[in-house]
Every structure is written in C-alpha cells, then in structure tokens.
Amino acid sequence: MSCWLSNGVWLPLLLMLAEGQDPHRQSNPLYRELREVGWKVDGREFRLPAPTLPDGLDAATQKKVLEQLIGDDYTLDDFLRPSPVAPQILRINDLKSTNANAVPRSVDLWFVVYADLDAKIDEAFVRKVLSEGKREGQAVRLNADE
C-alpha cells in the first residue's frame, strides 16, 4: 500500500477489507484511525465508511452487492467489462453541518480496475498527476513510519 501527501491532503490507497477480520486495522495506523477515530469538521466527527465489498464474500454475494450498488444505472456485465471507458458510479452527498458556509461532503466512487497489483508504480507519473494544476506545493512519497 502506498500513501501520498500532496499540499497537505492525504491520498491513501485504502484496501477495502472485512470489518471484523481486517488485518489492516492492526498493520495500518492511518486506515485504523480513519475507520475508528475519523476526523472532525466544524466539531462534527466523520469516519471512513465500511467496505462495500469486504474480503471473504463468495461470488454470489459479491454479485448481489454489486447489483444493489448499480441498481438500474447499468447492467452488471456492462459495469464489469474490462474497458478504459467502462462505467463508474459517483455519488456526492452533503453531510450535516452547523456551518452553512462550509458544508462537508462525502464522495463515493466505485469502478472496476483490471490490473496487476504488484506492478511497479511510476513515481514520476504519480507526482505529475498529484501536482497537475497546482501553483505551489509538491507530492512526496511517504514511508511506512510517516
């Protein structure tokens, strides 16, 4: 797992794992903190939601979860097709806040990626993507302690 820090914003690549048997809660302090402690916005606490597809689900259960997620927007075959232009599901929701001028929002994005998870990350590409359109600041790779 890699984490990047760009202009003070954490961009973790979080693994979506089973709630009760999640080894990353033990080995990944950032993931554990976002799931258990969360963060505050204007005095209100927020936590990273539970995984949509936790580890250990059989194929039939995975299919049922995905069908509920996509609803009538797509067919399951269309959503799962290996294509650079395959569908994605984006949901942006306003969250309750006491400050009308600073409304926190949740952004949920689901898509399917067909890739080798052991492939080497092109660090120059990641830095370019994270710094694109920025006037100042830079992206840096964090080590395990950071």
XYZ file of C-alpha atoms in Angstrom:
146
model
C 0.000 0.000 0.000
C 1.269 3.471 -0.883
C 0.215 6.773 0.604
C 0.911 10.140 -0.948
C 0.767 13.577 0.617
C 0.000 16.439 -1.754
C -0.409 20.000 -0.473
C -1.438 18.723 2.947
C -4.116 16.308 1.674
C -3.798 12.564 2.357
C -4.423 10.399 -0.671
C -4.322 6.871 0.720
C -4.936 3.852 -1.435
C -7.053 2.016 1.111
C -7.762 -1.644 0.796
C -11.419 -2.491 1.357
C -11.314 -5.366 3.818
C -13.684 -7.246 6.081
C -14.922 -5.322 9.080
C -14.361 -7.973 11.738
C -11.260 -9.691 10.346
C -9.412 -6.761 8.913
C -5.640 -7.300 9.204
C -5.038 -3.714 8.074
C -6.578 -2.368 11.262
C -3.562 -3.856 13.029
C -0.861 -3.130 10.446
C -2.005 0.222 9.011
C -2.426 3.010 11.587
C -3.817 5.515 9.025
C -6.542 3.101 7.907
C -7.357 2.218 11.539
C -7.575 5.882 12.534
C -9.817 6.828 9.584
C -12.151 3.880 10.318
C -12.229 4.057 14.125
C -11.428 7.635 15.163
C -12.168 9.558 11.987
C -11.709 13.317 11.683
C -13.623 16.454 12.649
C -15.141 19.202 10.532
C -16.687 22.112 12.438
C -16.920 19.950 15.544
C -18.689 17.054 13.799
C -16.955 13.679 13.591
C -16.711 11.691 10.368
C -15.358 8.184 9.791
C -14.381 6.244 6.723
C -17.360 4.014 5.839
C -17.284 0.238 5.936
C -16.010 -1.503 2.798
C -18.578 -2.127 0.076
C -17.029 -5.492 -0.829
C -15.134 -6.855 2.165
C -12.789 -9.810 1.755
C -14.289 -13.244 2.174
C -17.508 -12.739 0.207
C -18.371 -15.584 -2.138
C -19.079 -14.850 -5.809
C -22.869 -14.917 -5.389
C -22.754 -12.407 -2.530
C -20.333 -10.155 -4.431
C -22.699 -10.194 -7.403
C -25.684 -9.320 -5.196
C -23.810 -6.404 -3.568
C -22.750 -5.050 -6.975
C -26.271 -5.375 -8.405
C -27.659 -3.402 -5.446
C -24.937 -0.783 -5.886
C -25.504 -0.212 -9.608
C -29.297 -0.511 -9.410
C -30.876 0.357 -12.762
C -27.944 2.523 -13.894
C -26.024 -0.282 -15.644
C -26.127 -3.976 -16.287
C -23.649 -5.983 -14.245
C -21.873 -7.118 -17.422
C -21.503 -3.508 -18.576
C -20.196 -2.358 -15.174
C -17.645 -5.199 -15.051
C -16.420 -5.029 -18.627
C -12.646 -4.602 -18.985
C -12.518 -1.292 -20.830
C -10.905 2.108 -20.243
C -14.357 3.642 -20.729
C -16.295 1.221 -18.527
C -18.931 2.783 -16.271
C -18.294 4.253 -12.872
C -20.648 5.216 -10.090
C -20.119 8.592 -8.441
C -22.227 9.776 -5.525
C -21.662 13.140 -3.844
C -23.695 13.867 -0.737
C -23.915 16.913 1.504
C -23.355 15.969 5.122
C -24.965 17.689 8.071
C -23.030 20.664 9.360
C -23.567 23.530 11.728
C -21.769 25.880 9.331
C -23.813 26.770 6.234
C -20.710 28.276 4.600
C -18.631 25.106 4.921
C -20.777 22.090 4.082
C -18.807 18.840 4.266
C -19.492 16.352 1.501
C -18.920 12.666 1.058
C -17.659 11.500 -2.310
C -18.140 7.824 -3.122
C -16.698 6.424 -6.323
C -16.927 2.810 -7.470
C -15.279 1.362 -10.557
C -13.617 -1.865 -11.633
C -9.903 -1.991 -12.417
C -8.207 -4.849 -14.210
C -4.538 -4.519 -13.288
C -1.523 -6.243 -11.844
C -1.479 -5.103 -8.209
C 2.205 -5.996 -7.983
C 3.183 -3.711 -10.875
C 5.770 -1.050 -10.101
C 4.339 2.421 -9.505
C 5.727 5.065 -11.855
C 6.634 7.672 -9.253
C 7.185 10.455 -11.793
C 3.673 9.879 -13.188
C 2.093 9.952 -9.706
C 3.929 13.181 -8.820
C 2.778 14.770 -12.085
C -0.867 13.753 -11.526
C -0.885 14.986 -7.926
C 0.803 18.278 -8.840
C -1.234 18.969 -12.013
C -2.864 22.392 -11.894
C -1.214 23.294 -8.597
C 0.520 26.631 -8.309
C 2.630 25.581 -5.360
C 3.425 22.515 -3.305
C 4.520 19.106 -4.377
C 3.662 15.440 -3.958
C 6.053 13.308 -1.938
C 6.117 9.594 -1.232
C 5.593 8.698 2.440
C 7.441 5.845 4.058
C 5.750 3.388 6.435
C 6.573 5.476 9.544
C 5.127 8.659 8.018
